[in-house]
PDB file of C-alpha atoms in Angstrom:
ATOM      1  CA  MET A   1       0.078   0.026   0.019  1.00 69.00           C
ATOM      2  CA  GLY A   2       3.094   2.301   0.561  1.00 76.00           C
ATOM      3  CA  ASP A   3       3.835   2.051  -3.240  1.00 85.00           C
ATOM      4  CA  GLU A   4       0.220   2.669  -4.156  1.00 89.00           C
ATOM      5  CA  PHE A   5       0.054   5.789  -2.023  1.00 85.00           C
ATOM      6  CA  LEU A   6       3.408   7.090  -3.416  1.00 88.00           C
ATOM      7  CA  ILE A   7       2.190   6.513  -7.119  1.00 89.00           C
ATOM      8  CA  ALA A   8      -1.104   8.235  -6.240  1.00 87.00           C
ATOM      9  CA  ALA A   9       0.518  11.150  -4.744  1.00 87.00           C
ATOM     10  CA  LEU A  10       3.019  11.320  -7.352  1.00 89.00           C
ATOM     11  CA  VAL A  11       0.087  11.438  -9.962  1.00 91.00           C
ATOM     12  CA  TYR A  12      -1.602  14.134  -7.772  1.00 91.00           C
ATOM     13  CA  VAL A  13       1.547  16.250  -7.879  1.00 91.00           C
ATOM     14  CA  VAL A  14       2.057  15.783 -11.647  1.00 92.00           C
ATOM     15  CA  ALA A  15      -1.672  16.665 -12.149  1.00 91.00           C
ATOM     16  CA  CYS A  16      -1.404  19.683  -9.859  1.00 92.00           C
ATOM     17  CA  LEU A  17       1.835  20.733 -11.704  1.00 93.00           C
ATOM     18  CA  GLY A  18       0.160  20.189 -14.896  1.00 91.00           C
ATOM     19  CA  LEU A  19      -2.980  22.298 -13.699  1.00 93.00           C
ATOM     20  CA  VAL A  20      -0.599  25.268 -12.554  1.00 94.00           C
ATOM     21  CA  LEU A  21       1.254  25.413 -15.898  1.00 94.00           C
ATOM     22  CA  TYR A  22      -2.175  25.323 -17.779  1.00 95.00           C
ATOM     23  CA  LEU A  23      -3.433  28.033 -15.533  1.00 94.00           C
ATOM     24  CA  GLN A  24      -0.298  30.073 -15.984  1.00 96.00           C
ATOM     25  CA  LYS A  25      -0.560  29.677 -19.648  1.00 95.00           C
ATOM     26  CA  GLN A  26      -4.246  30.866 -19.614  1.00 96.00           C
ATOM     27  CA  SER A  27      -3.287  33.690 -17.418  1.00 95.00           C
ATOM     28  CA  ARG A  28      -0.676  34.973 -19.929  1.00 96.00           C
ATOM     29  CA  LYS A  29      -3.221  34.811 -22.630  1.00 95.00           C
ATOM     30  CA  LEU A  30      -5.576  36.671 -20.526  1.00 94.00           C
ATOM     31  CA  LYS A  31      -2.980  39.346 -19.524  1.00 96.00           C
ATOM     32  CA  THR A  32      -2.099  39.693 -23.280  1.00 95.00           C
ATOM     33  CA  LYS A  33      -5.809  40.260 -24.119  1.00 95.00           C
ATOM     34  CA  VAL A  34      -6.109  42.756 -21.330  1.00 95.00           C
ATOM     35  CA  ASP A  35      -2.978  44.626 -22.429  1.00 95.00           C
ATOM     36  CA  ALA A  36      -4.239  44.719 -25.895  1.00 94.00           C
ATOM     37  CA  LEU A  37      -7.671  46.000 -24.672  1.00 94.00           C
ATOM     38  CA  THR A  38      -6.150  48.485 -22.495  1.00 96.00           C
ATOM     39  CA  VAL A  39      -4.026  49.841 -25.455  1.00 94.00           C
ATOM     40  CA  LEU A  40      -7.424  49.990 -27.496  1.00 94.00           C
ATOM     41  CA  VAL A  41      -9.146  51.815 -24.678  1.00 95.00           C
ATOM     42  CA  LYS A  42      -6.260  54.418 -24.385  1.00 95.00           C
ATOM     43  CA  GLU A  43      -6.577  54.980 -28.036  1.00 95.00           C
ATOM     44  CA  SER A  44     -10.179  55.416 -28.043  1.00 95.00           C
ATOM     45  CA  ASP A  45      -9.895  57.831 -25.141  1.00 94.00           C
ATOM     46  CA  ARG A  46      -7.370  59.670 -27.130  1.00 95.00           C
ATOM     47  CA  GLN A  47      -9.598  59.739 -30.309  1.00 96.00           C
ATOM     48  CA  ARG A  48     -12.560  60.829 -28.126  1.00 95.00           C
ATOM     49  CA  GLU A  49     -10.493  63.585 -26.606  1.00 95.00           C
ATOM     50  CA  ALA A  50      -9.450  64.841 -30.142  1.00 95.00           C
ATOM     51  CA  VAL A  51     -13.187  64.680 -31.297  1.00 95.00           C
ATOM     52  CA  LYS A  52     -14.303  66.584 -28.298  1.00 95.00           C
ATOM     53  CA  ARG A  53     -11.630  69.362 -28.837  1.00 95.00           C
ATOM     54  CA  GLU A  54     -12.796  69.577 -32.469  1.00 94.00           C
ATOM     55  CA  LEU A  55     -16.437  69.722 -31.425  1.00 93.00           C
ATOM     56  CA  HIS A  56     -15.680  72.477 -29.158  1.00 92.00           C
ATOM     57  CA  GLU A  57     -13.816  74.359 -31.584  1.00 92.00           C
ATOM     58  CA  LEU A  58     -16.695  73.951 -34.105  1.00 92.00           C
ATOM     59  CA  ARG A  59     -19.176  75.289 -31.416  1.00 91.00           C
ATOM     60  CA  SER A  60     -17.021  78.386 -30.854  1.00 89.00           C
ATOM     61  CA  GLY A  61     -16.814  79.006 -34.457  1.00 89.00           C
ATOM     62  CA  THR A  62     -20.482  78.470 -35.083  1.00 91.00           C
ATOM     63  CA  ILE A  63     -21.259  80.999 -31.992  1.00 91.00           C
ATOM     64  CA  GLY A  64     -18.782  83.469 -33.591  1.00 87.00           C
ATOM     65  CA  VAL A  65     -20.497  83.018 -37.011  1.00 90.00           C
ATOM     66  CA  GLY A  66     -23.868  83.379 -35.490  1.00 89.00           C
ATOM     67  CA  ARG A  67     -22.968  86.618 -33.849  1.00 90.00           C
ATOM     68  CA  ARG A  68     -21.420  88.015 -36.931  1.00 91.00           C
ATOM     69  CA  VAL A  69     -24.634  87.238 -38.722  1.00 91.00           C
ATOM     70  CA  VAL A  70     -26.623  88.993 -36.197  1.00 90.00           C
ATOM     71  CA  GLU A  71     -24.543  92.065 -36.412  1.00 93.00           C
ATOM     72  CA  LEU A  72     -24.832  92.073 -40.155  1.00 91.00           C
ATOM     73  CA  GLU A  73     -28.458  91.673 -40.026  1.00 93.00           C
ATOM     74  CA  LYS A  74     -28.830  94.621 -37.748  1.00 93.00           C
ATOM     75  CA  LYS A  75     -26.603  96.688 -40.081  1.00 92.00           C
ATOM     76  CA  LEU A  76     -28.572  95.601 -43.147  1.00 90.00           C
ATOM     77  CA  SER A  77     -31.754  96.688 -41.107  1.00 91.00           C
ATOM     78  CA  GLN A  78     -30.180  99.876 -40.311  1.00 91.00           C
ATOM     79  CA  GLN A  79     -29.145 100.740 -43.895  1.00 90.00           C
ATOM     80  CA  SER A  80     -32.692  99.599 -45.291  1.00 84.00           C
ATOM     81  CA  ASP A  81     -34.236 101.982 -42.756  1.00 83.00           C
ATOM     82  CA  MET A  82     -31.773 104.763 -43.957  1.00 83.00           C
ATOM     83  CA  ILE A  83     -32.524 104.158 -47.595  1.00 77.00           C
ATOM     84  CA  GLU A  84     -36.266 104.348 -46.909  1.00 76.00           C
ATOM     85  CA  GLU A  85     -35.888 107.417 -44.884  1.00 76.00           C
ATOM     86  CA  ALA A  86     -33.866 108.986 -47.522  1.00 69.00           C
ATOM     87  CA  SER A  87     -36.502 108.176 -50.209  1.00 64.00           C
ATOM     88  CA  GLN A  88     -39.178 109.550 -48.174  1.00 67.00           C
ATOM     89  CA  GLN A  89     -37.331 112.951 -47.673  1.00 69.00           C
ATOM     90  CA  ASP A  90     -36.635 113.345 -51.312  1.00 62.00           C
ATOM     91  CA  PRO A  91     -40.039 114.163 -52.958  1.00 63.00           C
ATOM     92  CA  GLN A  92     -38.438 113.830 -56.468  1.00 66.00           C
ATOM     93  CA  ALA A  93     -37.152 110.446 -55.708  1.00 67.00           C
ATOM     94  CA  LYS A  94     -40.626 109.348 -54.465  1.00 70.00           C
ATOM     95  CA  LEU A  95     -42.044 110.622 -57.997  1.00 75.00           C
ATOM     96  CA  TYR A  96     -39.536 108.578 -59.722  1.00 79.00           C
ATOM     97  CA  SER A  97     -40.194 105.496 -57.516  1.00 81.00           C
ATOM     98  CA  ARG A  98     -43.820 105.964 -58.223  1.00 84.00           C
ATOM     99  CA  ALA A  99     -43.138 106.177 -62.004  1.00 85.00           C
ATOM    100  CA  VAL A 100     -41.171 103.004 -61.946  1.00 87.00           C
ATOM    101  CA  LYS A 101     -43.884 101.092 -60.177  1.00 89.00           C
ATOM    102  CA  MET A 102     -46.485 102.492 -62.671  1.00 88.00           C
ATOM    103  CA  VAL A 103     -44.247 101.313 -65.765  1.00 89.00           C
ATOM    104  CA  GLY A 104     -44.205  97.889 -63.976  1.00 89.00           C
ATOM    105  CA  LEU A 105     -47.967  98.015 -64.047  1.00 89.00           C
ATOM    106  CA  GLY A 106     -48.069  98.938 -67.695  1.00 89.00           C
ATOM    107  CA  ALA A 107     -48.384 102.577 -67.514  1.00 88.00           C
ATOM    108  CA  GLY A 108     -47.538 104.641 -70.782  1.00 90.00           C
ATOM    109  CA  VAL A 109     -45.679 107.807 -71.324  1.00 89.00           C
ATOM    110  CA  GLU A 110     -48.930 110.112 -71.013  1.00 90.00           C
ATOM    111  CA  GLU A 111     -49.961 108.541 -67.600  1.00 89.00           C
ATOM    112  CA  LEU A 112     -46.435 109.045 -66.236  1.00 83.00           C
ATOM    113  CA  MET A 113     -46.225 112.544 -67.374  1.00 87.00           C
ATOM    114  CA  GLN A 114     -49.862 113.304 -65.742  1.00 89.00           C
ATOM    115  CA  GLU A 115     -49.544 111.236 -62.481  1.00 85.00           C
ATOM    116  CA  CYS A 116     -45.860 112.036 -61.762  1.00 86.00           C
ATOM    117  CA  GLU A 117     -45.716 115.415 -63.217  1.00 85.00           C
ATOM    118  CA  LEU A 118     -42.549 114.364 -65.219  1.00 86.00           C
ATOM    119  CA  PRO A 119     -41.324 115.964 -68.723  1.00 89.00           C
ATOM    120  CA  LYS A 120     -41.970 113.950 -71.735  1.00 90.00           C
ATOM    121  CA  ALA A 121     -38.335 113.219 -72.078  1.00 90.00           C
ATOM    122  CA  GLU A 122     -38.139 111.673 -68.498  1.00 87.00           C
ATOM    123  CA  ALA A 123     -41.223 109.789 -68.813  1.00 87.00           C
ATOM    124  CA  GLU A 124     -39.970 108.180 -71.976  1.00 90.00           C
ATOM    125  CA  LEU A 125     -36.522 107.381 -70.461  1.00 88.00           C
ATOM    126  CA  ILE A 126     -38.057 106.022 -67.249  1.00 87.00           C
ATOM    127  CA  LEU A 127     -40.412 103.793 -69.594  1.00 85.00           C
ATOM    128  CA  ARG A 128     -37.366 102.594 -71.687  1.00 90.00           C
ATOM    129  CA  LEU A 129     -35.286 101.714 -68.726  1.00 86.00           C
ATOM    130  CA  HIS A 130     -37.882  99.822 -66.678  1.00 85.00           C
ATOM    131  CA  ARG A 131     -40.209  98.280 -69.324  1.00 76.00           C
ATOM    132  CA  LYS A 132     -40.092  94.480 -68.988  1.00 64.00           C
TER     133      LYS A 132
END
Protein backbone atom coordinates (compact mmCIF):
# COMPACT_ATOMS: atom_id res chain seq x y z
CA MET A 1 0.00 0.00 0.00
CA GLY A 2 2.97 2.27 0.44
CA ASP A 3 3.87 2.11 -3.24
CA GLU A 4 0.30 2.74 -4.28
CA PHE A 5 0.12 5.76 -2.01
CA LEU A 6 3.38 7.05 -3.39
CA ILE A 7 2.21 6.55 -6.99
CA ALA A 8 -1.12 8.23 -6.19
CA ALA A 9 0.70 11.14 -4.55
CA LEU A 10 3.04 11.41 -7.52
CA VAL A 11 0.10 11.38 -9.97
CA TYR A 12 -1.60 14.03 -7.82
CA VAL A 13 1.53 16.22 -7.81
CA VAL A 14 1.99 15.82 -11.59
CA ALA A 15 -1.69 16.63 -12.15
CA CYS A 16 -1.42 19.70 -9.90
CA LEU A 17 1.75 20.76 -11.69
CA GLY A 18 0.02 20.31 -15.04
CA LEU A 19 -2.94 22.33 -13.78
CA VAL A 20 -0.65 25.10 -12.51
CA LEU A 21 1.17 25.23 -15.86
CA TYR A 22 -2.15 25.29 -17.73
CA LEU A 23 -3.48 28.10 -15.49
CA GLN A 24 -0.25 30.10 -15.95
CA LYS A 25 -0.58 29.74 -19.74
CA GLN A 26 -4.22 30.87 -19.59
CA SER A 27 -3.22 33.74 -17.29
CA ARG A 28 -0.58 34.89 -19.81
CA LYS A 29 -3.17 34.74 -22.61
CA LEU A 30 -5.61 36.76 -20.54
CA LYS A 31 -2.90 39.27 -19.63
CA THR A 32 -2.05 39.66 -23.33
CA LYS A 33 -5.71 40.24 -24.12
CA VAL A 34 -6.08 42.71 -21.25
CA ASP A 35 -2.98 44.58 -22.44
CA ALA A 36 -4.37 44.72 -25.97
CA LEU A 37 -7.72 45.96 -24.69
CA THR A 38 -5.97 48.55 -22.52
CA VAL A 39 -4.15 49.86 -25.58
CA LEU A 40 -7.45 50.01 -27.50
CA VAL A 41 -9.16 51.84 -24.64
CA LYS A 42 -6.32 54.38 -24.40
CA GLU A 43 -6.43 54.94 -28.17
CA SER A 44 -10.21 55.28 -28.01
CA ASP A 45 -9.91 57.81 -25.18
CA ARG A 46 -7.33 59.77 -27.14
CA GLN A 47 -9.56 59.84 -30.22
CA ARG A 48 -12.58 60.79 -28.11
CA GLU A 49 -10.66 63.71 -26.61
CA ALA A 50 -9.55 64.83 -30.09
CA VAL A 51 -13.14 64.72 -31.33
CA LYS A 52 -14.26 66.57 -28.19
CA ARG A 53 -11.71 69.33 -28.87
CA GLU A 54 -12.77 69.58 -32.52
CA LEU A 55 -16.43 69.76 -31.52
CA HIS A 56 -15.64 72.53 -29.04
CA GLU A 57 -13.78 74.44 -31.76
CA LEU A 58 -16.70 74.00 -34.15
CA ARG A 59 -19.16 75.21 -31.52
CA SER A 60 -17.00 78.25 -30.81
CA GLY A 61 -16.74 78.99 -34.52
CA THR A 62 -20.46 78.58 -35.02
CA ILE A 63 -21.20 80.92 -32.14
CA GLY A 64 -18.83 83.48 -33.66
CA VAL A 65 -20.46 83.15 -37.07
CA GLY A 66 -23.89 83.48 -35.48
CA ARG A 67 -22.87 86.68 -33.74
CA ARG A 68 -21.46 88.04 -36.98
CA VAL A 69 -24.68 87.19 -38.83
CA VAL A 70 -26.72 89.01 -36.16
CA GLU A 71 -24.45 92.05 -36.50
CA LEU A 72 -24.80 92.01 -40.28
CA GLU A 73 -28.58 91.66 -40.03
CA LYS A 74 -28.68 94.71 -37.75
CA LYS A 75 -26.52 96.71 -40.16
CA LEU A 76 -28.64 95.63 -43.10
CA SER A 77 -31.79 96.64 -41.26
CA GLN A 78 -30.26 100.00 -40.39
CA GLN A 79 -29.22 100.58 -43.99
CA SER A 80 -32.67 99.61 -45.24
CA ASP A 81 -34.18 102.07 -42.79
CA MET A 82 -31.78 104.77 -43.92
CA ILE A 83 -32.59 104.14 -47.58
CA GLU A 84 -36.30 104.21 -46.85
CA GLU A 85 -35.90 107.41 -44.85
CA ALA A 86 -33.85 109.01 -47.59
CA SER A 87 -36.39 108.09 -50.23
CA GLN A 88 -39.16 109.54 -48.03
CA GLN A 89 -37.29 112.82 -47.61
CA ASP A 90 -36.62 113.36 -51.31
CA PRO A 91 -39.97 114.09 -53.00
CA GLN A 92 -38.37 113.85 -56.44
CA ALA A 93 -37.14 110.31 -55.67
CA LYS A 94 -40.66 109.47 -54.53
CA LEU A 95 -42.04 110.54 -57.89
CA TYR A 96 -39.47 108.46 -59.74
CA SER A 97 -40.21 105.43 -57.54
CA ARG A 98 -43.89 105.84 -58.26
CA ALA A 99 -43.16 106.19 -61.98
CA VAL A 100 -41.12 102.97 -61.98
CA LYS A 101 -43.96 101.14 -60.20
CA MET A 102 -46.44 102.48 -62.72
CA VAL A 103 -44.26 101.29 -65.60
CA GLY A 104 -44.25 97.85 -63.97
CA LEU A 105 -48.05 97.96 -63.96
CA GLY A 106 -48.12 98.86 -67.66
CA ALA A 107 -48.46 102.66 -67.62
CA GLY A 108 -47.59 104.65 -70.74
CA VAL A 109 -45.74 107.93 -71.30
CA GLU A 110 -48.87 110.09 -71.02
CA GLU A 111 -49.89 108.50 -67.70
CA LEU A 112 -46.40 109.03 -66.28
CA MET A 113 -46.41 112.65 -67.36
CA GLN A 114 -49.81 113.32 -65.77
CA GLU A 115 -49.56 111.29 -62.55
CA CYS A 116 -45.91 111.99 -61.71
CA GLU A 117 -45.63 115.42 -63.28
CA LEU A 118 -42.63 114.39 -65.35
CA PRO A 119 -41.43 115.99 -68.56
CA LYS A 120 -42.01 113.86 -71.65
CA ALA A 121 -38.28 113.08 -72.08
CA GLU A 122 -37.98 111.79 -68.51
CA ALA A 123 -41.19 109.76 -68.80
CA GLU A 124 -39.89 108.15 -72.02
CA LEU A 125 -36.50 107.45 -70.42
CA ILE A 126 -38.07 105.79 -67.37
CA LEU A 127 -40.35 103.77 -69.64
CA ARG A 128 -37.39 102.52 -71.73
CA LEU A 129 -35.24 101.72 -68.68
CA HIS A 130 -37.88 99.85 -66.71
CA ARG A 131 -40.15 98.25 -69.31
CA LYS A 132 -40.18 94.46 -69.01
